[in-house]
XYZ file of C-alpha atoms in Angstrom:
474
model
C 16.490 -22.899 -25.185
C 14.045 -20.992 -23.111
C 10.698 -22.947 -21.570
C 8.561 -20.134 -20.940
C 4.454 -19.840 -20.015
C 2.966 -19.080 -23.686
C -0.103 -17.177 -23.550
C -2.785 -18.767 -26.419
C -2.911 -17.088 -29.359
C -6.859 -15.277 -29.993
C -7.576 -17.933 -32.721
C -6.585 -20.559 -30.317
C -8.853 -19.640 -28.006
C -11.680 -19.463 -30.834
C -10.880 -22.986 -31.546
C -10.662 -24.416 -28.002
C -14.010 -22.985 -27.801
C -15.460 -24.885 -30.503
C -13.951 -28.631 -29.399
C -16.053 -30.765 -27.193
C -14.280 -30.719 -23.702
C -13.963 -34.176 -21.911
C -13.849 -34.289 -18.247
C -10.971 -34.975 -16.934
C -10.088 -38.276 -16.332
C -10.153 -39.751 -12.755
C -8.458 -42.782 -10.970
C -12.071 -43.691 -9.438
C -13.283 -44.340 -13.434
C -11.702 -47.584 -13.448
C -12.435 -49.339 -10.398
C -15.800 -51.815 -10.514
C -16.161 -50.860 -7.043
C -17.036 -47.056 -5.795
C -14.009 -45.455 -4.390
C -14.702 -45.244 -0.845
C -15.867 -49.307 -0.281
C -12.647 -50.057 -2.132
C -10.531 -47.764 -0.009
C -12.075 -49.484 3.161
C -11.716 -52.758 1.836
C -7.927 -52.508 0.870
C -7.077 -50.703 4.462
C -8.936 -53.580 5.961
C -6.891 -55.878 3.686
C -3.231 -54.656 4.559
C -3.882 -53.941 8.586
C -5.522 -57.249 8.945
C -2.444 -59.001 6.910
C 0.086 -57.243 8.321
C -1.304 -58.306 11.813
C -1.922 -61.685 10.512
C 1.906 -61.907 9.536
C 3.474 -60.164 12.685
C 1.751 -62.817 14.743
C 2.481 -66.142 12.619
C 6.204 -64.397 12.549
C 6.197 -64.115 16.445
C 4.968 -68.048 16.454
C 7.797 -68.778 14.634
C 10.592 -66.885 17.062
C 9.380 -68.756 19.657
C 9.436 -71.623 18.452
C 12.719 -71.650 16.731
C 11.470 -72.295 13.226
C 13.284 -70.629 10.386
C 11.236 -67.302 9.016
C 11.515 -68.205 4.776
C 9.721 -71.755 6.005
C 6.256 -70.333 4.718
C 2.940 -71.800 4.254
C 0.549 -71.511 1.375
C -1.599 -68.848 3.726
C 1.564 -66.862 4.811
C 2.032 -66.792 1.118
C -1.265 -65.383 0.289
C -0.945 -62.457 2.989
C 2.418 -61.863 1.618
C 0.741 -61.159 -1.925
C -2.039 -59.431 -0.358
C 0.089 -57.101 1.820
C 2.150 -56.202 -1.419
C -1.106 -55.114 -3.480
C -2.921 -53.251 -0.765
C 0.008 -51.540 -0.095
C 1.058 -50.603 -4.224
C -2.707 -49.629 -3.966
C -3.190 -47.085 -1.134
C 0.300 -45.471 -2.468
C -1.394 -45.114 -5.628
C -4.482 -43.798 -4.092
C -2.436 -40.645 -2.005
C 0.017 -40.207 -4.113
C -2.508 -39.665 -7.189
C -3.114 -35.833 -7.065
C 0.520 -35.040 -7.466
C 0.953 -37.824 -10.584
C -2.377 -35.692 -12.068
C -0.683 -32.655 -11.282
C 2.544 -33.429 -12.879
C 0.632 -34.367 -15.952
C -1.619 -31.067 -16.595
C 1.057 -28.980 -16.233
C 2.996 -31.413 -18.770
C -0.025 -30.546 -21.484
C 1.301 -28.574 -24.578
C -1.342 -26.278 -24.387
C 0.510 -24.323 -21.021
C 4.191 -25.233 -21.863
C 6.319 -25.009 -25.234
C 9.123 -24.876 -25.887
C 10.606 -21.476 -28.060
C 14.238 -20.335 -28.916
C 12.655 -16.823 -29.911
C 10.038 -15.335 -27.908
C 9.509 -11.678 -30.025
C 6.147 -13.366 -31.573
C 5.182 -13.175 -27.870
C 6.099 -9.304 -26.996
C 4.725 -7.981 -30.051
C 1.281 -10.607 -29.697
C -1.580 -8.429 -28.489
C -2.837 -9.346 -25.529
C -6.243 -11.774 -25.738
C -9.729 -9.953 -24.910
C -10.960 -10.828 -21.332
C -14.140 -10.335 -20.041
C -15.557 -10.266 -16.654
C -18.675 -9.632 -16.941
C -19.528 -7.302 -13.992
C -23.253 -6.133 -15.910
C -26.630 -7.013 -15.078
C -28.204 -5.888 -18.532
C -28.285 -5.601 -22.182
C -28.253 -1.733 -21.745
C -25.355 -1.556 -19.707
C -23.590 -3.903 -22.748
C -24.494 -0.984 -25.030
C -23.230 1.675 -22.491
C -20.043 0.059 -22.619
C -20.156 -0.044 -26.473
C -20.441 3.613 -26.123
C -17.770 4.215 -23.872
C -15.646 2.209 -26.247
C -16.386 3.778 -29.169
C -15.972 7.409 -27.550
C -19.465 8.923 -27.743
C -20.008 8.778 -23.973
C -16.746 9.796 -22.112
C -16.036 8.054 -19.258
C -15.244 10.650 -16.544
C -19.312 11.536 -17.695
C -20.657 7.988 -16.893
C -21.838 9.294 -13.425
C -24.010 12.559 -14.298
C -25.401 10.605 -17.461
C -26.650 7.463 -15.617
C -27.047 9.202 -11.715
C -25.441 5.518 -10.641
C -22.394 5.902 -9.226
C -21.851 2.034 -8.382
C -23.441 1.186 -11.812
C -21.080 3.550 -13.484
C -18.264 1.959 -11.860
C -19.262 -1.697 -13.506
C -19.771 -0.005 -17.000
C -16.412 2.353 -16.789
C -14.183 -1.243 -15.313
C -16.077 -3.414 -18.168
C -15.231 -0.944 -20.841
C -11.436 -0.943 -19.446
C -11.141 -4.534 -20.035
C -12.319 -4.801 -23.510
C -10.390 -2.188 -24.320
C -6.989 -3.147 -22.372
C -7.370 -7.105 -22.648
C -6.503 -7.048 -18.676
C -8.760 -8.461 -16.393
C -9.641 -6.824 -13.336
C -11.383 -9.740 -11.512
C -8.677 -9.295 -8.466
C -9.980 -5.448 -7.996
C -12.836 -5.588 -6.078
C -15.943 -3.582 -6.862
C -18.986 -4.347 -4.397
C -18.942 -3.242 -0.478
C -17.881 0.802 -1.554
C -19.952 3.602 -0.834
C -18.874 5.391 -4.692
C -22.040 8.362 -4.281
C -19.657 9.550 -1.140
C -16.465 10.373 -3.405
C -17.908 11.624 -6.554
C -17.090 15.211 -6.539
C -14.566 14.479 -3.676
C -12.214 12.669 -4.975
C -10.759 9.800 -7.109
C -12.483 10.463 -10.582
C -13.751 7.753 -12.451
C -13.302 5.001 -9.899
C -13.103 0.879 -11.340
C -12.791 -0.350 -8.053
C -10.933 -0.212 -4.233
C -7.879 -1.124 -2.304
C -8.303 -2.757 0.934
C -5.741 -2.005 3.184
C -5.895 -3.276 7.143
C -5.595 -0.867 9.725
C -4.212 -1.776 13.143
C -4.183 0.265 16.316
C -0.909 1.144 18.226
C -1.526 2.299 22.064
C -2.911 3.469 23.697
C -0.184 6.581 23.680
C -0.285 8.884 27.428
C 0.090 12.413 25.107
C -0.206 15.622 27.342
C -2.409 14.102 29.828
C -5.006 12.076 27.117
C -4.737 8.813 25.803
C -5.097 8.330 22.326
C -5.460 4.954 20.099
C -3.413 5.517 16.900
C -4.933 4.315 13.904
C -2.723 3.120 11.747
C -2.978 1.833 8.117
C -0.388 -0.319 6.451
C 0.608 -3.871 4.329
C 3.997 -3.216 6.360
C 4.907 -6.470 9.069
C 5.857 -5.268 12.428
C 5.206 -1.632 12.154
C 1.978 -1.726 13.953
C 3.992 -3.567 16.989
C 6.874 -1.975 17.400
C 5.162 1.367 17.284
C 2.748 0.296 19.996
C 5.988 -0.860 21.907
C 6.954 2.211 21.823
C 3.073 3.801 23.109
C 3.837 1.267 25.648
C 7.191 2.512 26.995
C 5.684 6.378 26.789
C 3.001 4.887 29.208
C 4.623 3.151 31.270
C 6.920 5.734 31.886
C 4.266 8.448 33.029
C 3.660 9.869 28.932
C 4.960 11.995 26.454
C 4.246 16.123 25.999
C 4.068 18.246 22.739
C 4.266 21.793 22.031
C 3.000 23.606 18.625
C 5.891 25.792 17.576
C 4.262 27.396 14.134
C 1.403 26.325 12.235
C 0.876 28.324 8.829
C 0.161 27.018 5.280
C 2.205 28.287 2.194
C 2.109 28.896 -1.470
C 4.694 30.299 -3.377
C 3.687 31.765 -7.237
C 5.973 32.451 -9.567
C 5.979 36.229 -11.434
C 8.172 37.373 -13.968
C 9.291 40.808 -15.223
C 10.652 42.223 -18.369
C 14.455 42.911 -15.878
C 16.264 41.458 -12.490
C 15.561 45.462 -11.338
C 11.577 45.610 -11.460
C 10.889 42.201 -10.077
C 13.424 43.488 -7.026
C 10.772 46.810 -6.663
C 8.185 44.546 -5.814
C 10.112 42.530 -3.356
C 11.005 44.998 -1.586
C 7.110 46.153 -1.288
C 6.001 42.868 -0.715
C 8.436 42.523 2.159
C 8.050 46.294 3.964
C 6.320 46.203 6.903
C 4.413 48.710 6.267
C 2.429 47.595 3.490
C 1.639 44.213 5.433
C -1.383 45.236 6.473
C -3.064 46.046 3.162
C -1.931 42.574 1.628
C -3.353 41.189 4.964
C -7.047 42.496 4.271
C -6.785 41.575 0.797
C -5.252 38.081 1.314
C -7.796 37.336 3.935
C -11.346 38.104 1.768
C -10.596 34.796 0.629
C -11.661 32.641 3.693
C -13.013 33.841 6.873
C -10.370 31.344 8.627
C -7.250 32.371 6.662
C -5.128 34.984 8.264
C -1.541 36.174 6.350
C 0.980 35.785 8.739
C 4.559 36.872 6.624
C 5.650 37.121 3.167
C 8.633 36.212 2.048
C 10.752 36.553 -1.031
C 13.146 34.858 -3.652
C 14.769 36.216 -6.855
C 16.103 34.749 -9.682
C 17.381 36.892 -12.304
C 13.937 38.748 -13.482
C 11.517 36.014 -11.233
C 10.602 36.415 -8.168
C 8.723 33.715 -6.221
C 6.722 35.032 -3.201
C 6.135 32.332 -0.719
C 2.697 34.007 1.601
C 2.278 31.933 4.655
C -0.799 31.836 6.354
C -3.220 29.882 8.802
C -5.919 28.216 7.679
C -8.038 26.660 11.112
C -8.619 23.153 10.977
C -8.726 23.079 7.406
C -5.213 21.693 5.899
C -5.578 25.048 3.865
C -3.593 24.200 0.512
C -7.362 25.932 -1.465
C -7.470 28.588 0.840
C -4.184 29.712 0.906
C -4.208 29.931 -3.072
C -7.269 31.740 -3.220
C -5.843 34.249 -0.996
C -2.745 34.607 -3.252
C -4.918 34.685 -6.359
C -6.848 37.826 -4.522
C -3.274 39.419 -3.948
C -1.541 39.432 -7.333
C -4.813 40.472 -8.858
C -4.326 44.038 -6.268
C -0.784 43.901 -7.090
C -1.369 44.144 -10.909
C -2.756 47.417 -10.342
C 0.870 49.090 -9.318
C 2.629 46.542 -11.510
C 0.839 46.169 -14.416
C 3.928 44.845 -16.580
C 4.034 41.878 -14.193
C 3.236 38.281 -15.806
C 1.950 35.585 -13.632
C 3.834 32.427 -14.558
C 2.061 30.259 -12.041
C 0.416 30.408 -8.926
C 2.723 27.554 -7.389
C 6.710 27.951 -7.916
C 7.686 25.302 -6.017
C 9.012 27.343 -3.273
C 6.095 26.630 -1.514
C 7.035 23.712 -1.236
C 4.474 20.877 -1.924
C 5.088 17.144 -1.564
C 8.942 17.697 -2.376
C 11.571 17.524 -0.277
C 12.977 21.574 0.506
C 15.636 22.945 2.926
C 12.766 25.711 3.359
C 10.055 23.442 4.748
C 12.964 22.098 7.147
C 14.118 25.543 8.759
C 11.074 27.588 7.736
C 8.349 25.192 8.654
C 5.283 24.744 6.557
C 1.372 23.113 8.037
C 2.371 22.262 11.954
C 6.031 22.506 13.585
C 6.084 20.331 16.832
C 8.481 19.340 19.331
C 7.074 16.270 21.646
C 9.565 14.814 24.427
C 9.206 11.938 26.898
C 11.659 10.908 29.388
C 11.518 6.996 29.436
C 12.627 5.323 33.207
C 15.962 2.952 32.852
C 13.537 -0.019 34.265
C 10.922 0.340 30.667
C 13.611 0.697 28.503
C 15.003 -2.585 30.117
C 12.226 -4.505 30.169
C 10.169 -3.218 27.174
C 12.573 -1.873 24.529
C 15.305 -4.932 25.519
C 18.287 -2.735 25.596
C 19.530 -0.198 27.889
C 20.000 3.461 27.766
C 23.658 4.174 26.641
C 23.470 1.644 24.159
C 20.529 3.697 22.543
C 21.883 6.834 22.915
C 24.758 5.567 21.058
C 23.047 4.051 18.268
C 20.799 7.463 17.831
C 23.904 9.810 17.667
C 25.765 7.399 15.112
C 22.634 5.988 13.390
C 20.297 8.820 13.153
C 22.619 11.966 13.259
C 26.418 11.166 11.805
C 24.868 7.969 9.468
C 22.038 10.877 8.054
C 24.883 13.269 7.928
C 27.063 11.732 5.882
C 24.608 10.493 3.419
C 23.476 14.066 3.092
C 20.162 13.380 4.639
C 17.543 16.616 4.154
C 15.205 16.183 7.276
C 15.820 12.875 7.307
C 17.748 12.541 10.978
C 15.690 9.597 12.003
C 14.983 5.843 11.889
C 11.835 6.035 10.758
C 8.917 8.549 10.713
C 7.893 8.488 7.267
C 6.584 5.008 7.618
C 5.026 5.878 11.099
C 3.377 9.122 9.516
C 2.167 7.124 5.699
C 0.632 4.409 8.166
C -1.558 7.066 10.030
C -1.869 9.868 7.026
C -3.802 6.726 5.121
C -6.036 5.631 7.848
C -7.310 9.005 8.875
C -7.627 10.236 5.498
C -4.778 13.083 4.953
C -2.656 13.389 1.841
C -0.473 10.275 1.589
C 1.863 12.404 -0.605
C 2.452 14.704 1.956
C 4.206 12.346 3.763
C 7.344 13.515 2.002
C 7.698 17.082 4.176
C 5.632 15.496 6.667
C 8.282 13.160 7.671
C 11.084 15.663 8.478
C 12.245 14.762 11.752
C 14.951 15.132 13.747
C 15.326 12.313 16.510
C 17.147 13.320 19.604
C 18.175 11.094 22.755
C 20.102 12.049 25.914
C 21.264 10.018 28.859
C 19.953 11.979 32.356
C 19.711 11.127 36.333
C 23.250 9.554 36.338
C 22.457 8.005 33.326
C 20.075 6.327 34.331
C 17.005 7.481 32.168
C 16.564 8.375 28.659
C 15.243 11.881 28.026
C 14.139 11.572 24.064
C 12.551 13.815 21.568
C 10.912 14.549 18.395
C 11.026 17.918 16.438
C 8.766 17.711 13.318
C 8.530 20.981 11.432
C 6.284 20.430 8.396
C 3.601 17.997 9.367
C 0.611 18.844 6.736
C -2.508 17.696 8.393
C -6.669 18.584 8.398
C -7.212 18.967 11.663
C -10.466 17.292 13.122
């Protein structure tokens, strides 16, 4: 037999609604006396007792006179120290005896053998009221009922914080699910509508810490750094703090270029290999160049490259795209392309202007040796003294632990740019506090960590390679 929480029933909440409520009884309601004059009175009662009995007892010691030889006063104290004291363990232990007996009521606890009424019981309306007028009620009616959609509650009403209220009170009544734990107030919504999140019901806090500061090619940077995570804040500032101390870290951009990869399909394996072979001659690069680039005056086609399967080919254009992460501009520089293209290949159908071998938010061998967004390589050598003192180990024992750890241990579990301890939390922390793409974290995080004893073994030369970071640059 099962004792589970049971949620009341609708109708029992109707009725509970209807009974008179009585306060709930307190210990204070039947004493003649108010509470605090009777607490001082019985601590004054058992300290001056218990004194009163500790010195008669000492009399007696003294004087050799046997201790259960009482008087009618020692008698008196006796009884007196006995009630004070049932009293003031009454008085402290009384919150946990009133406790013990609300959550004894029937109304939160029974007692079931079969709990499928329960699953299949709709859930009881909740309301929060959130409004601040009878129109707003009838604006949520509306929302309800389907005559005003929700994603149109901001144009209609030109509130964007009032829309909110109305969109997270109509989700209630409709769900039964409170959202009292979301919070609402303190958000700027006029500054995402447009932007992003549609129809918004609330916001998230998350804290942000700040790791460093980090010594990075001669600057020193604070590194903001967003996260619910314990310890990840500190032991990536121990690590800013080693770089320091040990005279900083440098970085080098290997490749930065966007991609997007559509998909086009042909009526046989033999025409959809004529247009990768145009696509990837050298000499018609420069025409898909000026037509790729019309879209944006900062993207710039770098290389096409090709894939077939059977009678699809996916064509994965690369380009740069500024400071701007690029993933718009790069696909309206594609679109521009296969609309030229249909003009030589007219029999080819555009399946979609993403394939996947792009590829976007998914782990891919091709983001790993291809690169895709920013492929870095930063180094630091840290002195045998910081890694001492600040990391607690020494050198060989961390060159050991990155070769078996981070290389073999990734290896053998078939790791796909995942030959490190852990970037992907280091990158999610900062992605979310500077406002990139949290889902981009997933090609983002490729890294390869690599450590090497050097000077005798005496310092530890280590470095990051990171070939698909996916960031707006500022």
């Amino acid at each position: 037999m099962d004792v589970r929480r049971r949620p009341l029933k609708v109708d029992d909440e109707v009725n509970k609604e209807k009974l008179p409520t009585s306060p709930t009884p307190k210990a204070s309601d039947a004493l003649p006396l108010p509470l605090y004059l009777t607490n001082a009175i019985f601590f004054t009662l058992f300290f001056s007792v218990a004194y009163y009995l500790l010195h008669r007892w000492r009399e007696k010691i003294r004087n050799s006179t046997p201790l259960h030889v009482v008087t009618l006063s020692e008698i008196a104290a006796i009884v007196s120290l006995i009630a004070s004291f049932i009293y003031l363990l009454g008085f402290f232990g009384i919150d946990f005896v009133q406790s013990f007996i609300s959550r004894a009521t029937p109304e939160a606890w029974d007692l079931e053998e079969d709990d499928s009424d329960i699953i299949s019981r709709p859930p009881a309306p909740i309301s929060i009221t959130t409004l601040s007028s009878a129109q707003d009620e009838d604006v949520v009616q509306s929302v309800i009922d389907g005559s005003i959609p929700s994603y149109a509650l901001e144009s209609k009403l030109g509130d964007c914080r009032r829309a909110a209220a109305i969109r997270r009170e109509a989700l209630q009544k409709m769900t039964g699910r409170s959202l009292q734990g979301l919070p609402l107030d303190g958000f700027d919504y006029d500054s995402i509508l447009g932007q992003c999140c549609e129809m918004p019901v609330g916001y998230v806090q998350i804290p942000v810490g700040i790791a460093g500061p980090l010594l990075l090619d001669g600057f020193e940077y604070s590194v903001p750094m967003a996260t619910t995570e314990g310890c990840l804040v500190a032991s990536t500032n121990r690590g800013c703090k080693a770089i320091y101390a040990s005279g900083g870290a440098a970085s080098m951009l290997l490749r930065d270029g966007m991609t997007r990869a559509p998909i086009v399909r042909f009526a046989s394996a033999m025409r959809a290999s004529e247009l990768k072979f145009f696509l990837e001659d050298p000499n018609n690069f420069e025409t898909l160049a000026v037509v790729f680039n019309r879209s944006s005056r900062f993207a710039r086609l770098q290389h096409i490259q090709c894939s077939i399967a059977g009678k699809n080919l996916y064509i994965r254009f690369c380009c740069t795209t500024g400071d701007a992460m690029g993933m718009n501009m790069v696909s309206k520089g594609v679109q521009n392309v296969l609309d030229f293209l249909q003009n030589d290949f007219p029999d080819m159908d555009v399946i979609g202007i993403s394939g996947n071998f792009c590829s976007d938010k998914k782990p891919a061998a091709v983001n790993w040796i291809e690169g895709r967004g920013k492929s870095v390589v930063c180094e630091a050598t840290i002195k045998e003294e910081v890694v001492t003192k600040v990391l607690k180990t020494n050198v060989a024992t961390l060159v050991e632990l990155n070769t078996l750890k981070n290389l073999a241990g990734s290896a053998v579990a078939g790791a796909l740019g995942g030959f490190n301890a852990h970037a992907a939390n280091i990158v999610s922390a900062i992605f979310i506090a500077t406002g990139q793409d949290p889902a981009q974290n997933v090609e983002s995080s490729h890294c390869i960590t690599m450590m090497e004893a050097i000077n005798d073994g005496k310092d530890l030369h280590i470095s990051v390679t990171m070939p698909s970071i996916e960031v707006i640059g500022h």
